[in-house]
PDB file of C-alpha atoms in Angstrom:
ATOM      1  CA  UNK P  99     -12.539 -15.333  70.754  1.00 42.00           C
ATOM      2  CA  UNK P 100      -9.486 -13.175  70.951  1.00 42.00           C
ATOM      3  CA  UNK P 101      -9.426  -9.441  70.512  1.00 41.00           C
ATOM      4  CA  UNK P 102      -6.457  -7.144  70.537  1.00 40.00           C
ATOM      5  CA  UNK P 103      -6.718  -3.421  71.215  1.00 38.00           C
ATOM      6  CA  UNK P 104      -3.731  -1.369  70.244  1.00 39.00           C
ATOM      7  CA  UNK P 105      -2.820   2.015  71.638  1.00 37.00           C
ATOM      8  CA  UNK P 106       0.424   3.509  70.553  1.00 39.00           C
ATOM      9  CA  UNK P 107       2.516   6.505  71.179  1.00 39.00           C
ATOM     10  CA  UNK P 108       5.678   7.199  69.378  1.00 36.00           C
ATOM     11  CA  UNK P 109       8.681   9.428  69.577  1.00 36.00           C
ATOM     12  CA  UNK P 110      11.033  10.018  66.686  1.00 38.00           C
ATOM     13  CA  UNK P 111      14.722   9.715  67.488  1.00 40.00           C
ATOM     14  CA  UNK P 112      17.790  10.677  65.535  1.00 41.00           C
ATOM     15  CA  UNK P 113      20.360   9.029  67.771  1.00 37.00           C
ATOM     16  CA  UNK P 114      24.019   8.383  67.220  1.00 43.00           C
ATOM     17  CA  UNK P 115      26.323  11.004  65.873  1.00 45.00           C
ATOM     18  CA  UNK P 116      27.628  11.173  62.352  1.00 57.00           C
ATOM     19  CA  UNK P 117      30.709  13.305  62.650  1.00 47.00           C
ATOM     20  CA  UNK P 118      30.567  16.237  60.272  1.00 46.00           C
ATOM     21  CA  UNK P 119      33.881  17.997  59.957  1.00 46.00           C
ATOM     22  CA  UNK P 120      33.981  21.174  57.942  1.00 42.00           C
ATOM     23  CA  UNK P 121      35.563  20.550  54.598  1.00 45.00           C
ATOM     24  CA  UNK P 122      38.040  22.818  52.844  1.00 46.00           C
ATOM     25  CA  UNK P 123      37.068  25.511  50.347  1.00 47.00           C
ATOM     26  CA  UNK P 124      38.288  23.331  47.515  1.00 40.00           C
ATOM     27  CA  UNK P 125      35.686  20.676  48.331  1.00 39.00           C
ATOM     28  CA  UNK P 126      32.925  23.263  48.288  1.00 44.00           C
ATOM     29  CA  UNK P 127      33.729  23.899  44.656  1.00 44.00           C
ATOM     30  CA  UNK P 128      33.206  21.596  41.673  1.00 34.00           C
ATOM     31  CA  UNK P 129      35.462  18.809  42.900  1.00 46.00           C
ATOM     32  CA  UNK P 130      34.198  15.250  43.237  1.00 64.00           C
ATOM     33  CA  UNK P 131      32.941  14.993  46.806  1.00 74.00           C
ATOM     34  CA  UNK P 132      31.588  11.428  46.548  1.00 82.00           C
ATOM     35  CA  UNK P 133      34.501   9.588  48.250  1.00 85.00           C
ATOM     36  CA  UNK P 134      34.496  11.976  51.204  1.00 85.00           C
ATOM     37  CA  UNK P 135      30.703  11.798  51.432  1.00 85.00           C
ATOM     38  CA  UNK P 136      30.836   7.995  51.548  1.00 87.00           C
ATOM     39  CA  UNK P 137      33.442   8.131  54.300  1.00 87.00           C
ATOM     40  CA  UNK P 138      31.393  10.584  56.357  1.00 85.00           C
ATOM     41  CA  UNK P 139      28.150   8.621  55.951  1.00 87.00           C
ATOM     42  CA  UNK P 140      29.869   5.367  56.904  1.00 87.00           C
ATOM     43  CA  UNK P 141      30.795   7.016  60.204  1.00 85.00           C
ATOM     44  CA  UNK P 142      27.105   7.044  61.052  1.00 81.00           C
ATOM     45  CA  UNK P 143      27.373   3.259  61.417  1.00 81.00           C
ATOM     46  CA  UNK P 144      24.089   1.952  62.878  1.00 84.00           C
ATOM     47  CA  UNK P 145      21.848   5.021  63.078  1.00 86.00           C
ATOM     48  CA  UNK P 146      18.705   4.591  65.193  1.00 89.00           C
ATOM     49  CA  UNK P 147      16.117   6.834  63.602  1.00 87.00           C
ATOM     50  CA  UNK P 148      12.749   6.049  65.205  1.00 87.00           C
ATOM     51  CA  UNK P 149      11.312   4.599  68.389  1.00 89.00           C
ATOM     52  CA  UNK P 150       7.741   3.610  69.201  1.00 88.00           C
ATOM     53  CA  UNK P 151       6.346   2.855  72.642  1.00 90.00           C
ATOM     54  CA  UNK P 152       3.288   0.658  72.298  1.00 89.00           C
ATOM     55  CA  UNK P 153       0.646  -0.150  74.885  1.00 89.00           C
ATOM     56  CA  UNK P 154      -1.448  -3.142  73.908  1.00 87.00           C
ATOM     57  CA  UNK P 155      -4.276  -4.874  75.728  1.00 89.00           C
ATOM     58  CA  UNK P 156      -4.596  -8.545  74.927  1.00 87.00           C
ATOM     59  CA  UNK P 157      -8.026  -9.965  75.703  1.00 86.00           C
ATOM     60  CA  UNK P 158      -9.233 -13.527  75.784  1.00 78.00           C
ATOM     61  CA  UNK P 159     -12.797 -14.707  76.342  1.00 77.00           C
ATOM     62  CA  UNK P 160     -13.839 -18.333  76.349  1.00 69.00           C
ATOM     63  CA  UNK P 161     -17.013 -20.129  77.338  1.00 63.00           C
ATOM     64  CA  UNK P 162     -17.470 -23.763  78.258  1.00 55.00           C
ATOM     65  CA  UNK P 163     -19.903 -25.379  75.850  1.00 53.00           C
ATOM     66  CA  UNK P 164     -21.823 -28.625  75.682  1.00 55.00           C
ATOM     67  CA  UNK P 165     -21.954 -29.999  72.160  1.00 57.00           C
ATOM     68  CA  UNK P 166     -23.594 -33.115  70.786  1.00 57.00           C
ATOM     69  CA  UNK P 167     -26.644 -34.463  69.050  1.00 60.00           C
ATOM     70  CA  UNK P 168     -29.988 -35.863  70.182  1.00 55.00           C
ATOM     71  CA  UNK P 169     -32.605 -37.474  67.949  1.00 58.00           C
ATOM     72  CA  UNK P 170     -30.648 -36.391  64.867  1.00 62.00           C
ATOM     73  CA  UNK P 171     -30.532 -32.777  66.046  1.00 63.00           C
ATOM     74  CA  UNK P 172     -27.224 -31.113  66.876  1.00 65.00           C
ATOM     75  CA  UNK P 173     -26.975 -28.892  69.914  1.00 49.00           C
ATOM     76  CA  UNK P 174     -24.405 -26.418  71.171  1.00 59.00           C
ATOM     77  CA  UNK P 175     -25.207 -25.020  74.609  1.00 56.00           C
ATOM     78  CA  UNK P 176     -23.277 -22.434  76.609  1.00 56.00           C
ATOM     79  CA  UNK P 177     -22.982 -23.815  80.116  1.00 54.00           C
ATOM     80  CA  UNK P 178     -23.877 -21.465  82.970  1.00 58.00           C
ATOM     81  CA  UNK P 179     -20.970 -20.461  85.200  1.00 62.00           C
ATOM     82  CA  UNK P 180     -18.573 -21.598  82.499  1.00 65.00           C
ATOM     83  CA  UNK P 181     -16.951 -18.320  81.450  1.00 79.00           C
ATOM     84  CA  UNK P 182     -13.367 -17.155  81.648  1.00 83.00           C
ATOM     85  CA  UNK P 183     -12.191 -13.678  80.653  1.00 85.00           C
ATOM     86  CA  UNK P 184      -8.856 -11.940  80.877  1.00 86.00           C
ATOM     87  CA  UNK P 185      -7.404  -8.582  79.805  1.00 89.00           C
ATOM     88  CA  UNK P 186      -3.611  -8.364  79.812  1.00 89.00           C
ATOM     89  CA  UNK P 187      -1.913  -4.935  79.485  1.00 91.00           C
ATOM     90  CA  UNK P 188       1.367  -5.192  77.639  1.00 89.00           C
ATOM     91  CA  UNK P 189       4.040  -2.582  76.892  1.00 91.00           C
ATOM     92  CA  UNK P 190       6.568  -2.942  74.100  1.00 90.00           C
ATOM     93  CA  UNK P 191       9.242  -0.876  72.377  1.00 91.00           C
ATOM     94  CA  UNK P 192       9.990  -0.909  68.648  1.00 90.00           C
ATOM     95  CA  UNK P 193      13.080   0.737  67.203  1.00 90.00           C
ATOM     96  CA  UNK P 194      14.074   1.367  63.600  1.00 90.00           C
ATOM     97  CA  UNK P 195      17.651   1.830  62.447  1.00 91.00           C
ATOM     98  CA  UNK P 196      19.653   2.168  59.257  1.00 91.00           C
ATOM     99  CA  UNK P 197      23.043   0.471  59.065  1.00 90.00           C
ATOM    100  CA  UNK P 198      25.474   2.566  57.029  1.00 90.00           C
ATOM    101  CA  UNK P 199      28.385   0.184  57.593  1.00 87.00           C
ATOM    102  CA  UNK P 200      28.314  -1.044  53.982  1.00 86.00           C
ATOM    103  CA  UNK P 201      27.299   2.266  52.418  1.00 89.00           C
ATOM    104  CA  UNK P 202      29.099   2.661  49.085  1.00 89.00           C
ATOM    105  CA  UNK P 203      29.147   4.539  45.805  1.00 89.00           C
ATOM    106  CA  UNK P 204      26.252   2.368  44.612  1.00 90.00           C
ATOM    107  CA  UNK P 205      24.057   4.219  47.144  1.00 92.00           C
ATOM    108  CA  UNK P 206      24.696   7.568  45.476  1.00 91.00           C
ATOM    109  CA  UNK P 207      23.421   8.927  42.170  1.00 90.00           C
ATOM    110  CA  UNK P 208      24.738  12.235  40.911  1.00 86.00           C
ATOM    111  CA  UNK P 209      23.509  14.228  37.929  1.00 85.00           C
ATOM    112  CA  UNK P 210      25.021  17.639  37.490  1.00 83.00           C
ATOM    113  CA  UNK P 211      24.397  19.604  40.669  1.00 86.00           C
ATOM    114  CA  UNK P 212      21.761  17.143  41.863  1.00 89.00           C
ATOM    115  CA  UNK P 213      22.483  14.240  44.180  1.00 91.00           C
ATOM    116  CA  UNK P 214      20.344  11.330  45.346  1.00 92.00           C
ATOM    117  CA  UNK P 215      21.280   9.226  48.360  1.00 92.00           C
ATOM    118  CA  UNK P 216      19.664   5.799  48.384  1.00 93.00           C
ATOM    119  CA  UNK P 217      19.488   4.625  51.985  1.00 92.00           C
ATOM    120  CA  UNK P 218      20.256   1.039  52.973  1.00 92.00           C
ATOM    121  CA  UNK P 219      17.103  -0.892  53.812  1.00 89.00           C
ATOM    122  CA  UNK P 220      15.831   0.012  57.283  1.00 90.00           C
ATOM    123  CA  UNK P 221      15.639  -2.590  60.012  1.00 89.00           C
ATOM    124  CA  UNK P 222      13.066  -2.813  62.806  1.00 89.00           C
ATOM    125  CA  UNK P 223      13.656  -4.393  66.213  1.00 87.00           C
ATOM    126  CA  UNK P 224      11.210  -5.303  68.947  1.00 87.00           C
ATOM    127  CA  UNK P 225      13.635  -4.418  71.731  1.00 86.00           C
ATOM    128  CA  UNK P 226      11.496  -5.098  74.789  1.00 85.00           C
ATOM    129  CA  UNK P 227       8.095  -6.267  75.943  1.00 85.00           C
ATOM    130  CA  UNK P 228       6.563  -6.792  79.347  1.00 86.00           C
ATOM    131  CA  UNK P 229       3.212  -7.560  80.942  1.00 86.00           C
ATOM    132  CA  UNK P 230       1.774  -5.119  83.477  1.00 87.00           C
ATOM    133  CA  UNK P 231       0.815  -7.809  85.992  1.00 86.00           C
ATOM    134  CA  UNK P 232      -0.622  -5.322  88.494  1.00 89.00           C
ATOM    135  CA  UNK P 233      -3.329  -4.289  86.049  1.00 91.00           C
ATOM    136  CA  UNK P 234      -4.269  -7.683  84.629  1.00 88.00           C
ATOM    137  CA  UNK P 235      -8.038  -8.089  84.865  1.00 89.00           C
ATOM    138  CA  UNK P 236      -9.654 -11.502  84.834  1.00 85.00           C
ATOM    139  CA  UNK P 237     -12.854 -13.316  85.644  1.00 82.00           C
ATOM    140  CA  UNK P 238     -12.894 -17.067  86.162  1.00 79.00           C
ATOM    141  CA  UNK P 239     -16.127 -18.922  86.907  1.00 75.00           C
ATOM    142  CA  UNK P 240     -16.080 -21.275  89.888  1.00 75.00           C
ATOM    143  CA  UNK P 241     -16.401 -24.242  87.548  1.00 72.00           C
ATOM    144  CA  UNK P 242     -13.306 -23.260  85.550  1.00 75.00           C
ATOM    145  CA  UNK P 243      -9.622 -23.479  86.305  1.00 78.00           C
ATOM    146  CA  UNK P 244      -7.527 -20.330  86.581  1.00 83.00           C
ATOM    147  CA  UNK P 245      -5.328 -19.170  83.703  1.00 78.00           C
ATOM    148  CA  UNK P 246      -2.068 -21.098  83.778  1.00 83.00           C
ATOM    149  CA  UNK P 247       1.452 -19.702  83.384  1.00 84.00           C
ATOM    150  CA  UNK P 248       1.653 -21.491  80.036  1.00 87.00           C
ATOM    151  CA  UNK P 249      -1.517 -19.749  78.824  1.00 84.00           C
ATOM    152  CA  UNK P 250      -0.211 -16.371  79.992  1.00 83.00           C
ATOM    153  CA  UNK P 251       3.052 -16.967  78.112  1.00 84.00           C
ATOM    154  CA  UNK P 252       1.146 -17.890  74.957  1.00 87.00           C
ATOM    155  CA  UNK P 253      -0.988 -14.730  75.207  1.00 84.00           C
ATOM    156  CA  UNK P 254       2.162 -12.631  75.540  1.00 84.00           C
ATOM    157  CA  UNK P 255       3.658 -14.304  72.454  1.00 86.00           C
ATOM    158  CA  UNK P 256       0.457 -13.533  70.555  1.00 85.00           C
ATOM    159  CA  UNK P 257       0.721  -9.906  71.672  1.00 85.00           C
ATOM    160  CA  UNK P 258       4.311  -9.606  70.427  1.00 85.00           C
ATOM    161  CA  UNK P 259       3.371 -11.235  67.124  1.00 85.00           C
ATOM    162  CA  UNK P 260       0.480  -8.794  66.713  1.00 85.00           C
ATOM    163  CA  UNK P 261       2.799  -5.831  67.349  1.00 84.00           C
ATOM    164  CA  UNK P 262       5.232  -7.076  64.707  1.00 82.00           C
ATOM    165  CA  UNK P 263       2.399  -7.539  62.203  1.00 80.00           C
ATOM    166  CA  UNK P 264       1.270  -3.959  62.825  1.00 81.00           C
ATOM    167  CA  UNK P 265       4.654  -2.433  61.864  1.00 81.00           C
ATOM    168  CA  UNK P 266       3.678  -1.541  58.262  1.00 77.00           C
ATOM    169  CA  UNK P 267       0.729   0.486  59.572  1.00 80.00           C
ATOM    170  CA  UNK P 268       2.701   2.503  62.133  1.00 83.00           C
ATOM    171  CA  UNK P 269       4.627   4.707  59.708  1.00 83.00           C
ATOM    172  CA  UNK P 270       7.923   3.756  61.336  1.00 85.00           C
ATOM    173  CA  UNK P 271       9.620   3.088  57.972  1.00 84.00           C
ATOM    174  CA  UNK P 272       8.804   6.527  56.594  1.00 84.00           C
ATOM    175  CA  UNK P 273       9.801   8.085  59.903  1.00 88.00           C
ATOM    176  CA  UNK P 274      13.167   6.336  59.647  1.00 87.00           C
ATOM    177  CA  UNK P 275      13.721   7.887  56.207  1.00 87.00           C
ATOM    178  CA  UNK P 276      12.710  11.374  57.362  1.00 89.00           C
ATOM    179  CA  UNK P 277      15.012  11.303  60.368  1.00 90.00           C
ATOM    180  CA  UNK P 278      17.906   9.931  58.324  1.00 90.00           C
ATOM    181  CA  UNK P 279      17.366  12.847  55.934  1.00 90.00           C
ATOM    182  CA  UNK P 280      17.695  15.297  58.835  1.00 89.00           C
ATOM    183  CA  UNK P 281      21.166  13.893  59.443  1.00 88.00           C
ATOM    184  CA  UNK P 282      22.349  13.556  55.847  1.00 90.00           C
ATOM    185  CA  UNK P 283      21.028  16.755  54.247  1.00 92.00           C
ATOM    186  CA  UNK P 284      23.155  19.075  56.447  1.00 91.00           C
ATOM    187  CA  UNK P 285      26.142  16.874  55.656  1.00 88.00           C
ATOM    188  CA  UNK P 286      25.521  17.274  51.918  1.00 88.00           C
ATOM    189  CA  UNK P 287      25.085  21.026  52.332  1.00 88.00           C
ATOM    190  CA  UNK P 288      28.478  21.173  54.050  1.00 86.00           C
ATOM    191  CA  UNK P 289      29.896  19.678  50.863  1.00 84.00           C
ATOM    192  CA  UNK P 290      28.406  22.376  48.656  1.00 86.00           C
ATOM    193  CA  UNK P 291      25.048  20.935  47.565  1.00 88.00           C
ATOM    194  CA  UNK P 292      21.898  23.033  47.739  1.00 91.00           C
ATOM    195  CA  UNK P 293      19.061  21.554  49.772  1.00 91.00           C
ATOM    196  CA  UNK P 294      16.658  21.597  46.805  1.00 92.00           C
ATOM    197  CA  UNK P 295      19.157  19.467  44.861  1.00 92.00           C
ATOM    198  CA  UNK P 296      19.365  16.748  47.536  1.00 92.00           C
ATOM    199  CA  UNK P 297      17.076  13.710  47.538  1.00 92.00           C
ATOM    200  CA  UNK P 298      17.080  11.096  50.314  1.00 92.00           C
ATOM    201  CA  UNK P 299      15.166   7.933  49.504  1.00 89.00           C
ATOM    202  CA  UNK P 300      14.964   4.173  49.929  1.00 91.00           C
ATOM    203  CA  UNK P 301      15.535   1.850  46.978  1.00 88.00           C
ATOM    204  CA  UNK P 302      11.765   1.158  46.892  1.00 86.00           C
ATOM    205  CA  UNK P 303       8.504   1.838  48.671  1.00 81.00           C
ATOM    206  CA  UNK P 304       8.209  -0.989  51.144  1.00 80.00           C
ATOM    207  CA  UNK P 305       4.942  -2.933  51.339  1.00 77.00           C
ATOM    208  CA  UNK P 306       3.499  -5.342  53.884  1.00 74.00           C
ATOM    209  CA  UNK P 307       5.037  -8.285  52.041  1.00 78.00           C
ATOM    210  CA  UNK P 308       8.487  -6.764  52.546  1.00 77.00           C
ATOM    211  CA  UNK P 309       8.161  -6.837  56.341  1.00 77.00           C
ATOM    212  CA  UNK P 310       9.935 -10.178  56.963  1.00 77.00           C
ATOM    213  CA  UNK P 311      13.058  -8.822  55.276  1.00 82.00           C
ATOM    214  CA  UNK P 312      13.032  -5.657  57.409  1.00 84.00           C
ATOM    215  CA  UNK P 313      12.883  -7.391  60.784  1.00 82.00           C
ATOM    216  CA  UNK P 314      16.129  -7.698  62.678  1.00 81.00           C
ATOM    217  CA  UNK P 315      15.995 -11.460  63.224  1.00 69.00           C
ATOM    218  CA  UNK P 316      18.877 -11.359  65.694  1.00 62.00           C
ATOM    219  CA  UNK P 317      16.492  -9.927  68.298  1.00 53.00           C
ATOM    220  CA  UNK P 318      13.033 -11.226  67.352  1.00 46.00           C
ATOM    221  CA  UNK P 319      12.123 -13.738  70.013  1.00 46.00           C
ATOM    222  CA  UNK P 320      15.192 -12.781  72.086  1.00 47.00           C
ATOM    223  CA  UNK P 321      14.177  -9.279  73.080  1.00 48.00           C
ATOM    224  CA  UNK P 322      14.362  -8.060  76.651  1.00 49.00           C
ATOM    225  CA  UNK P 323      11.146  -9.578  77.961  1.00 49.00           C
ATOM    226  CA  UNK P 324       9.999  -8.875  81.483  1.00 50.00           C
ATOM    227  CA  UNK P 325       7.069 -10.876  82.855  1.00 50.00           C
TER     228      UNK P 325
END
């Protein structure tokens, strides 16, 4: 039986600088500011907008059993002194970013004085994970072998997989949108738009089934792992 207990803390980041130069008075008027806005937003490049530090305890509990049948009756007996238990503390870091490198006019909708910026799809990276070996707790009965390095590696992989599966429940996607808005709204105001006329959104509300497309596959499985 495997149980996973998840404790998480998170800190929102709005890293990277999108250079915001003051525009001329002409731009503040009714001129078309879209090309300049696109250029300024593209300067944001890859904007890291959220970071979560996760502490997870991976537990494993197995019991040696004797199974069989006797006189047409099945039996399943837990053997005494046949237990093994382990609790593995694991720390991991998740980061979310939005890549504005291909931001274009298709990401902007303008209607009168109102403007809507449709953000590129966010990406989430598991940037690091490590086992806290000093605080690993285990019990191994004298009749059982100790946990092998291969088993420990498999438990760590299970822990990373569980963290990735938990992403939709962490709120990191919405946090990425909110922090991107904190960068882009002042930029739009510099170009003459009123804050109440500015909308920052994603192209859709992402669901659990969308998660595979939001993972940065260049790092999944290749993150900075420390054992």
